[in-house]
XYZ file of C-alpha atoms in Angstrom:
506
model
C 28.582 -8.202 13.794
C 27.773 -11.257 15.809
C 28.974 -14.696 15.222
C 28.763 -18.078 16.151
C 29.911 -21.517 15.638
C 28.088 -24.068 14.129
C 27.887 -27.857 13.906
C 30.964 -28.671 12.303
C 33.259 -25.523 13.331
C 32.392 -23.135 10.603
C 32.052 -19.512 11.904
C 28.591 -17.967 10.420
C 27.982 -14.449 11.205
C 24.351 -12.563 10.878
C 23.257 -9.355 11.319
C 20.715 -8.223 13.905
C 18.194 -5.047 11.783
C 15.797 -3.462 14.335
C 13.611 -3.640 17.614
C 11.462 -6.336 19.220
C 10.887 -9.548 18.449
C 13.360 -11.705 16.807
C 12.394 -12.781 13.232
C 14.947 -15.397 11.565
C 15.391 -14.355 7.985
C 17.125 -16.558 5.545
C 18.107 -15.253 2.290
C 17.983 -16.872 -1.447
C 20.005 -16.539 -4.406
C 20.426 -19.421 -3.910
C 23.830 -18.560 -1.251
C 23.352 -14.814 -1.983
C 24.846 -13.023 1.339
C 22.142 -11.440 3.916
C 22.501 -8.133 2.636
C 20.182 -7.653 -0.664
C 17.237 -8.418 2.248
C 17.724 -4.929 3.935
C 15.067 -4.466 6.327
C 12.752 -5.997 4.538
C 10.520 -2.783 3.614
C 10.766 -2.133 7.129
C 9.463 -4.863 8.468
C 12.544 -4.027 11.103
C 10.058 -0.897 13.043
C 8.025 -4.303 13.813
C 10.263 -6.852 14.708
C 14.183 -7.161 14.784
C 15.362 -9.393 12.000
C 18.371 -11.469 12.370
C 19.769 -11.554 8.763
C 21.758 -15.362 8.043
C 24.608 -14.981 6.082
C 24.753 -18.619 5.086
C 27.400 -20.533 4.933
C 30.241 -18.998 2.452
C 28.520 -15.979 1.868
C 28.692 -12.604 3.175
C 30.692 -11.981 6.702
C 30.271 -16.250 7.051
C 33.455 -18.296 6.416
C 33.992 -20.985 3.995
C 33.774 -24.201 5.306
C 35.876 -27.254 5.211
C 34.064 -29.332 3.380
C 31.548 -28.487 0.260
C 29.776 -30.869 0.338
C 28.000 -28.483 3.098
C 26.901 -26.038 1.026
C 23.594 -28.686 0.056
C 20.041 -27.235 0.948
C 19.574 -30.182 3.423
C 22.961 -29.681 5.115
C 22.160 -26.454 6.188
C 18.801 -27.205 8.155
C 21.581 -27.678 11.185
C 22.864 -24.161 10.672
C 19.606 -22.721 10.921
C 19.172 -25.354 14.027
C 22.461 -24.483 15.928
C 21.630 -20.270 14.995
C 17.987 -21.308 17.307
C 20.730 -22.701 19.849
C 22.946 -19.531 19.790
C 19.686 -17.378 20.521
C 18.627 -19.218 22.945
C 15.084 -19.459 21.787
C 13.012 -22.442 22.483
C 10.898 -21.243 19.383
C 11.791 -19.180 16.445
C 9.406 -17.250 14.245
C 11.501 -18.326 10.821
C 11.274 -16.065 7.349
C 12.785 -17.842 3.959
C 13.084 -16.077 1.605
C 13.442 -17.269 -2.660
C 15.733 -20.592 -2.568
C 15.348 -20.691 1.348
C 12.219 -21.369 1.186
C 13.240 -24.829 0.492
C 15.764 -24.805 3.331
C 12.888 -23.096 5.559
C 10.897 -25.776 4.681
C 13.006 -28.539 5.031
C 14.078 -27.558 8.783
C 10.504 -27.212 9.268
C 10.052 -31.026 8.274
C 12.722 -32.284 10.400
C 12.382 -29.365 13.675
C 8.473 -28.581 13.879
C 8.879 -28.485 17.438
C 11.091 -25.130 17.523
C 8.676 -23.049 15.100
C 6.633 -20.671 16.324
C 5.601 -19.508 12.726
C 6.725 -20.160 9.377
C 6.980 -17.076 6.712
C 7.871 -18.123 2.790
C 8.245 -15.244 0.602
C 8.130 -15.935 -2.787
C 9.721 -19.547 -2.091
C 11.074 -22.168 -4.085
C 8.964 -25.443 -4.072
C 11.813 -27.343 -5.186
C 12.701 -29.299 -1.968
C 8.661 -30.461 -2.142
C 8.339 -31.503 -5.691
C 6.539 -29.072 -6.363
C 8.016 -27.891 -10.424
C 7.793 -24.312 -11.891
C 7.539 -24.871 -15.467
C 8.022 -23.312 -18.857
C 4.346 -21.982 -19.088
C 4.614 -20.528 -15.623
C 7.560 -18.397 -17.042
C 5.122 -17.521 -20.126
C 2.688 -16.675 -18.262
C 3.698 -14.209 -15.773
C 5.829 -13.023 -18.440
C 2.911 -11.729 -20.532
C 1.485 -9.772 -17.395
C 4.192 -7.307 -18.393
C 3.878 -7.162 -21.832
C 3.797 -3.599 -21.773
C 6.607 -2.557 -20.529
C 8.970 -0.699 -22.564
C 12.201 -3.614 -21.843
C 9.450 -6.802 -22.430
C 10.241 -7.378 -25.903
C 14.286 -7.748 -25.151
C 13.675 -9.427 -21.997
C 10.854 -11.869 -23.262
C 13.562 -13.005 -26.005
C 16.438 -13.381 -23.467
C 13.625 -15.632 -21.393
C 13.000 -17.808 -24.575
C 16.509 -18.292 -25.309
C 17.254 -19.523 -21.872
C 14.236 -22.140 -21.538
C 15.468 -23.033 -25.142
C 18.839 -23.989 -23.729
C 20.507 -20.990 -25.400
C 21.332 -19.258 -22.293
C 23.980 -17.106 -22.142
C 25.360 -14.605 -19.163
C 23.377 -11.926 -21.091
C 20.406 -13.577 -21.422
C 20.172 -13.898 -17.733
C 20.931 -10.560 -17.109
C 18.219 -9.295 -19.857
C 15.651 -11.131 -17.784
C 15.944 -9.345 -14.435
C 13.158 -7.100 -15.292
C 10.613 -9.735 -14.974
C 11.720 -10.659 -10.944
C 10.865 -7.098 -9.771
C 7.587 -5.360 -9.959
C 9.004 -2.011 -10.697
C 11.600 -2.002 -13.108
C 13.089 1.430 -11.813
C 16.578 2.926 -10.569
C 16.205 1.397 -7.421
C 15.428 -2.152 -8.841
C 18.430 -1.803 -10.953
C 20.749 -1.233 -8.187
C 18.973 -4.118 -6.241
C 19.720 -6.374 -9.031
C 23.278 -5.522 -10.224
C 24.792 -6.212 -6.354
C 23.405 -9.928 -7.058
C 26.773 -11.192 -8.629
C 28.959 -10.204 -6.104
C 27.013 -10.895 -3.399
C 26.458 -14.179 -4.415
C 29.099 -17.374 -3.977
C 29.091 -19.241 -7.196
C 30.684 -22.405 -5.355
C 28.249 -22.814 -3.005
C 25.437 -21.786 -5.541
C 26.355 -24.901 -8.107
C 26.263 -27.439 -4.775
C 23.136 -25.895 -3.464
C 20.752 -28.339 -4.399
C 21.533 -32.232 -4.055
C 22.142 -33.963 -7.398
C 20.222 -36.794 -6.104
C 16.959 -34.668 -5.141
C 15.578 -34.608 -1.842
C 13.468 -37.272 -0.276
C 10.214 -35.353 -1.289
C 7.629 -37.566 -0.046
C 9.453 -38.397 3.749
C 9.328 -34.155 3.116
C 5.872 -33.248 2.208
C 4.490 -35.538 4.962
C 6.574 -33.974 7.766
C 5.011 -30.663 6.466
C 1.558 -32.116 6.410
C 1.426 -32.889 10.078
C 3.221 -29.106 10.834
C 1.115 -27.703 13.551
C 3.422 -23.875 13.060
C 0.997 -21.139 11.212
C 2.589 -20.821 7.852
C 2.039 -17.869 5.814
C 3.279 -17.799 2.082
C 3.676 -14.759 0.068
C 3.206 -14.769 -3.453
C 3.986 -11.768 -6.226
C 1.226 -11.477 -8.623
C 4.110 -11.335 -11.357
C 6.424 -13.888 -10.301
C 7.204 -16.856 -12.494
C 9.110 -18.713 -10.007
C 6.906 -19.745 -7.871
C 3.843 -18.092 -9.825
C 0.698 -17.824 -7.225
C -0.410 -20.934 -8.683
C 2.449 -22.848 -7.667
C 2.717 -21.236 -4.040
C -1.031 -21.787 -3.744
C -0.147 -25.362 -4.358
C 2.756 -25.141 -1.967
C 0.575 -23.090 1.105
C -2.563 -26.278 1.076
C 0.337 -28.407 1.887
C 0.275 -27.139 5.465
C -2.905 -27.541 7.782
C -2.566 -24.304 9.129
C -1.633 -21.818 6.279
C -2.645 -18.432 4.945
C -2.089 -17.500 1.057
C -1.261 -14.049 0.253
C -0.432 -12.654 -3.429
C 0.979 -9.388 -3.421
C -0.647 -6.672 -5.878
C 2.120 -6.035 -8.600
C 4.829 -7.621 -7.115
C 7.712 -9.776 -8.323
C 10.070 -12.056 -6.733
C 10.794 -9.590 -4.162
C 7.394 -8.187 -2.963
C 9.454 -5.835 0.106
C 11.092 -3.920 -2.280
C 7.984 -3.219 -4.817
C 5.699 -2.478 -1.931
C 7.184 -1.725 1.233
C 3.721 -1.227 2.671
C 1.796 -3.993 1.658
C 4.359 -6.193 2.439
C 5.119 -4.749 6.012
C 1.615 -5.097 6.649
C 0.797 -8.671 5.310
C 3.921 -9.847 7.225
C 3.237 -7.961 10.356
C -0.475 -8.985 10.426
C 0.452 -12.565 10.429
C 3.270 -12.550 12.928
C 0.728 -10.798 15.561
C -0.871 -13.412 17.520
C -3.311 -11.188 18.534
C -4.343 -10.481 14.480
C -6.221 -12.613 12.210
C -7.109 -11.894 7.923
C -9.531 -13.452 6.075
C -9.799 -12.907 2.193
C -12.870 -10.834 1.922
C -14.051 -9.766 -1.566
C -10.760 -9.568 -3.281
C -9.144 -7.857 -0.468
C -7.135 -9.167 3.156
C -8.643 -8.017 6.036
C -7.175 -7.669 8.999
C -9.010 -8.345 12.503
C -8.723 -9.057 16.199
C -11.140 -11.509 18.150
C -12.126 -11.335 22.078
C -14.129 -13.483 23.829
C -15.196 -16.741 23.600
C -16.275 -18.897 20.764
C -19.516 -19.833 21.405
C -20.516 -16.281 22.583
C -23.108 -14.250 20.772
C -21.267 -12.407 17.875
C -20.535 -8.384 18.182
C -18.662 -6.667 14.886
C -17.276 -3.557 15.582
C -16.524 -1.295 12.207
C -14.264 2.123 12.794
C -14.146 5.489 11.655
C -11.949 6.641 8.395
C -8.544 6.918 9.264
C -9.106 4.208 12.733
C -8.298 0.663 12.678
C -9.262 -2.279 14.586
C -7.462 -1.223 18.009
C -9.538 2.134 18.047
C -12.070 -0.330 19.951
C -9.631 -2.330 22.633
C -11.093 -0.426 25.356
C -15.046 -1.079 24.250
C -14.163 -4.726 23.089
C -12.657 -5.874 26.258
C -16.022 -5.147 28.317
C -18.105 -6.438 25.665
C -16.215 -9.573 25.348
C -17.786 -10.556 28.641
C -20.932 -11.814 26.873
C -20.272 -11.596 23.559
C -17.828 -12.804 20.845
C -16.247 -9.257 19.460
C -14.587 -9.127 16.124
C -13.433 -5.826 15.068
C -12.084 -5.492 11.788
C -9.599 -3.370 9.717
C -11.415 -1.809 6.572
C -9.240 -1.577 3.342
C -7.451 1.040 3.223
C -6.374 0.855 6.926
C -4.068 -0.953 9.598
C -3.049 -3.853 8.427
C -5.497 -4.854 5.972
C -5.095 -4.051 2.093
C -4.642 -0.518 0.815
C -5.957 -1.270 -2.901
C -5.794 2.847 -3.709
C -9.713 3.194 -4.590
C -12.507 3.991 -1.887
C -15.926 4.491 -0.969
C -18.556 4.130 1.319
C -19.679 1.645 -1.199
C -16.437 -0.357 -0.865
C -16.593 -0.081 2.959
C -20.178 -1.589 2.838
C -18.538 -4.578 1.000
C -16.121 -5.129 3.389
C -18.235 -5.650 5.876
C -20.661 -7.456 4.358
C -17.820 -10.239 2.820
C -16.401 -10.224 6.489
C -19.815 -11.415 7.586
C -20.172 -13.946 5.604
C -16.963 -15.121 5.420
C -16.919 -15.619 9.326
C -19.976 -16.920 9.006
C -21.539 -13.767 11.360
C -24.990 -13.782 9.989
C -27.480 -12.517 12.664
C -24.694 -10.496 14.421
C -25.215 -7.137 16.001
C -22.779 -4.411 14.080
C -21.355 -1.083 15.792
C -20.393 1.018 13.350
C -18.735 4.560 14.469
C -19.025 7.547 11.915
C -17.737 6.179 8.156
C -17.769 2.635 9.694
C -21.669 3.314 10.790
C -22.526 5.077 7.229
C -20.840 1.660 5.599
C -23.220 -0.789 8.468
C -26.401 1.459 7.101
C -26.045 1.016 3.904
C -25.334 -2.833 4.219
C -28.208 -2.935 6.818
C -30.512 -1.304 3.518
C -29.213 -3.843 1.129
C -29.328 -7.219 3.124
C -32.033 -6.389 6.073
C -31.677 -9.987 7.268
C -28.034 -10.396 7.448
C -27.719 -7.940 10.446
C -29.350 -8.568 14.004
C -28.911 -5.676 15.382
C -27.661 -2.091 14.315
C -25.860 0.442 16.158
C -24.800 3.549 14.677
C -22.310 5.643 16.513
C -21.857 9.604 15.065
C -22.344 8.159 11.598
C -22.358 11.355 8.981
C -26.193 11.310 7.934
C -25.156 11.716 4.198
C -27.001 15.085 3.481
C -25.146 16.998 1.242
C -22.297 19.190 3.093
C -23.197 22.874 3.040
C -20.686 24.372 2.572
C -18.778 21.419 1.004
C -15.216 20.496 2.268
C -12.704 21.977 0.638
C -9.401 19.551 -0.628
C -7.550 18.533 2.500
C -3.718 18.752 2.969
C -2.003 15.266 3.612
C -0.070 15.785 7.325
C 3.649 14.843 7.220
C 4.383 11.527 8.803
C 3.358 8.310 8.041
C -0.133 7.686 8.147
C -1.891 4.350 9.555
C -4.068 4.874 6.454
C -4.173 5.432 3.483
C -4.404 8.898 2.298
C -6.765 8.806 -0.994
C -9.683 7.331 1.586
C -9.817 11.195 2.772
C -10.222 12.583 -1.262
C -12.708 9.812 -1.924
C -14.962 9.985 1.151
C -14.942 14.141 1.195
C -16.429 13.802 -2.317
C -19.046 11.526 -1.417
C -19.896 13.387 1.772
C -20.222 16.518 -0.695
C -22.555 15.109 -2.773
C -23.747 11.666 -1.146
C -26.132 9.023 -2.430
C -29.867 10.475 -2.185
C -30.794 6.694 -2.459
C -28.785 5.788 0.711
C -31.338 8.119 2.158
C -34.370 7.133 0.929
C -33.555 3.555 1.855
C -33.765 3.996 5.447
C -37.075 2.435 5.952
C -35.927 -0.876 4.456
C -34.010 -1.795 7.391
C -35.296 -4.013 9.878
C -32.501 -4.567 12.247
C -33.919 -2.455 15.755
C -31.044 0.389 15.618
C -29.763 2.224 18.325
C -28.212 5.622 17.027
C -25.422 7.291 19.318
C -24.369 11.202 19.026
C -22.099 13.214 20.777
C -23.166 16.303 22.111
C -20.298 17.982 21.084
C -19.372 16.351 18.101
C -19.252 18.030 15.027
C -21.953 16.189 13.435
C -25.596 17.610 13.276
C -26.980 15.525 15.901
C -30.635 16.722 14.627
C -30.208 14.814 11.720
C -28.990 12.124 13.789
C -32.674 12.382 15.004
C -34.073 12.340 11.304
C -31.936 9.184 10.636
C -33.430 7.216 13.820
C -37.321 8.135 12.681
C -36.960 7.203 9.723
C -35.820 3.651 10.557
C -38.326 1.426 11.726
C -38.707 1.078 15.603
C -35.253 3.304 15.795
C -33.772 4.764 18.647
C -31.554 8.130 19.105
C -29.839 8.499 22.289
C -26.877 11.339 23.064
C -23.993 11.254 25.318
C -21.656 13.613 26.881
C -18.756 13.395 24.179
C -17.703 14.244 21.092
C -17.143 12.829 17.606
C -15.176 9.863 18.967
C -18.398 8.613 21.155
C -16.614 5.359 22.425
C -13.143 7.171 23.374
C -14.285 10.288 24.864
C -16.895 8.203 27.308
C -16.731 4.386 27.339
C -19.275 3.872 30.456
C -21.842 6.078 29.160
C -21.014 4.792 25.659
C -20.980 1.383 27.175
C -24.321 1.890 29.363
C -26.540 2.888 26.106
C -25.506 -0.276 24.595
C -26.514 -2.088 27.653
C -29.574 -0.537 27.823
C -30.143 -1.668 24.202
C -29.398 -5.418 24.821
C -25.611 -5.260 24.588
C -23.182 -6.225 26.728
């Protein structure tokens, strides 16, 4: 357990949790010891987290002096922890009650943040108030659950000043978005792990200088991403929406079914919220109810290229192909639901996929940009292509299935052991639709006006003659095949890469 010694003497210890980059994680309570974070859903297979145990808590000794354990006192832990690392810049995680502290060293050190994560944060330190109908309202979100009625009264009787030890206790249910045997564990190591002292002195009795605050954070030129649980009453989303326009460079995330600590609800989701942001190399946009996750080459100004992947791909499926292109163009290639680090919402189709896309377009403002779509990701850029015929400029379909009914049909699949870098029920829900697909989808083919190249491998599994019947049947379309299989742009990137030229690209 490492150490170190901070401004005044004290000795604070943390705990270094997996591989990679260093992620500074503060924990809340408020002045609830290090451990209750864990590895943070395992966020630690992405980064390696170096778990504070503030001052009087945990492995961390008691200081001198009290007076210390204020939220604005220990900005210069967090400051002389930077110094210990040795890091000019520290990526910086508060969690709960640190989010105030995270956000008050961020007010009086932007220079030494590289990013700025608040999960579920208090908003105290910025004047920001979670009130009584905040409570009430996320409160009713779980109104059926079995322990609301017990806990709702417990939750009146504290905001009525009738709080007892067991009233507090009876209300844990609403800070976790699973109230199961893990949750109750979670919860009932908060006492002990938690220094009462230091927890009555944690905020200053004279409030913090707010407005010298909120102007600091104003001017923060850090990317700040704040996490939100769709059931949390403290901050509710509203509140940490109010919190995340504070800083000019901010992305707002609520959490699907999540309470006040989204990591342990939904490891996933959170993992990949958290690790999309800290990429620099990864971008999301809120598209159609859903984050998407994407990566960007070239330059601005270039003429736009979106680049849509197979089921089960992701975004870096198309590194090699996006790197050439990205000599002319501007190439976004984007993570559909369901896979990398975009959201995994549970229900699919080719129908959602189509969405996707299309939101992504227009919420990048990509109008008149020329899509590649390879097999589901080309069935989703038809379809789209059918819908909106003006929204695409140009249309090129890589191995797409041709949505003719299967024959025979697939049989159920088997989920492989592992962890996936998708999510499973896309397999179930697409193998359905390939069984029995659209007949309109089909019939629509004539609508589109983009010019379409379509690409087939000669040894893929797909029928490449009805690769033909697709390209007739769209006006002014083109089939071409290449020496490859199923995966077109993998198996032979020049030839791959020379069609597209030949068709204007690249």
């Amino acid at each position: 357990m490492p150490t170190f010694r901070t401004y005044d003497g004290t000795e604070l210890a943390y705990h270094l949790v997996g591989e990679g980059r260093l992620l500074i994680c503060l924990p809340g309570g408020p002045m609830r010891a290090a451990r209750y974070l864990g590895d943070l859903g395992g966020l630690s297979r992405v980064c390696r987290l170096v778990l504070l145990d503030l001052r009087g808590t945990g492995d961390s000794a008691v200081p001198d002096d009290p007076s210390t354990y204020r939220c604005d006192r220990l900005v210069d832990d967090v400051e002389a922890l930077r110094e210990h690392l040795g890091l000019e810049r520290v990526d910086l995680l508060g969690h709960s009650a640190s989010g105030s502290l995270a956000a008050l060293y961020a007010a009086k050190y932007p220079q030494r943040l590289r990013t700025l994560t608040l999960v579920t944060p208090s908003t105290r330190a910025i004047g920001i108030p979670v009130t009584d109908e905040d409570w009430r309202q996320a409160s009713e979100l779980r109104s059926h659950e079995p322990w609301y009625p017990e806990a709702r009264a417990a939750l009146d009787d504290i905001r009525a000043g009738r709080d007892t030890a067991g009233s507090w206790a009876d209300t844990l249910p609403f800070t976790y978005g699973r109230w199961d045997a893990e949750a109750r564990a979670h919860a009932a190591e908060a006492a002990a792990q938690t220094n009462a002292e230091a927890r009555a002195l944690h905020y200053p009795k004279d409030g913090f200088e707010t407005a010298a605050v909120v102007a600091a954070l104003r001017e923060l030129q850090a990317p700040v991403l704040v996490l939100a649980g769709e059931y949390d009453g403290g901050p509710s989303p509203d509140r940490a929406a109010e919190l995340a326009a504070l800083f000019p460079h901010s992305e707002f995330v609520v959490q699907r079914g999540a309470g006040h600590y989204p990591w342990m609800d939904d490891p996933g989701s959170f993992v990949r919220t958290v690790t999309a942001f800290l990429d620099p190399g990864v971008s999301s946009v809120q598209a159609g109810g859903n984050r998407l996750a994407y990566r960007v080459w070239g330059h601005p100004a270039a003429p736009p290229v979106v680049l849509a992947h197979g089921r089960g791909g992701n975004s870096l499926d198309w590194t090699e192909i996006a790197e050439q292109l990205a000599v002319r163009h501007r190439v976004y290639a984007l993570d559909f639901r369901g896979h990398g680090l975009s959201d995994w919402p549970g229900r699919y189709s080719f129908e959602f996929f189509r969405d996707d896309l299309h939101a992504f377009l227009e919420v990048r403002n990509l109008s008149g940009a020329i899509v590649i779509g390879h097999s589901m990701g080309g069935a989703a850029a038809l379809m789209l292509a059918e819908q909106h015929p003006g929204l695409i400029g140009g249309l090129v379909i890589e191995d797409a299935p041709p949505l003719l009914p299967l024959d025979p049909p697939r049989p159920p699949a088997e989920r492989p052991a592992g962890e996936l870098g998708f999510d499973w029920p896309v397999v179930a829900s697409i193998d359905a639709q390939l069984n029995a697909p659209d007949p309109a989808v089909r019939g629509r083919l004539a609508e589109i006006t983009a010019p379409t190249l379509v690409v087939g491998g000669s040894r893929s599994h797909i029928d490449q003659e009805q690769l033909v019947w697709i390209a007739r049947r769209i006006p002014g379309g083109q089939y071409v095949c290449v020496d490859a299989g199923h995966l077109v742009h993998s198996d032979n990137p020049e030839a791959f890469l020379t069609e597209l030229r030949s068709f204007g690209v690249g």
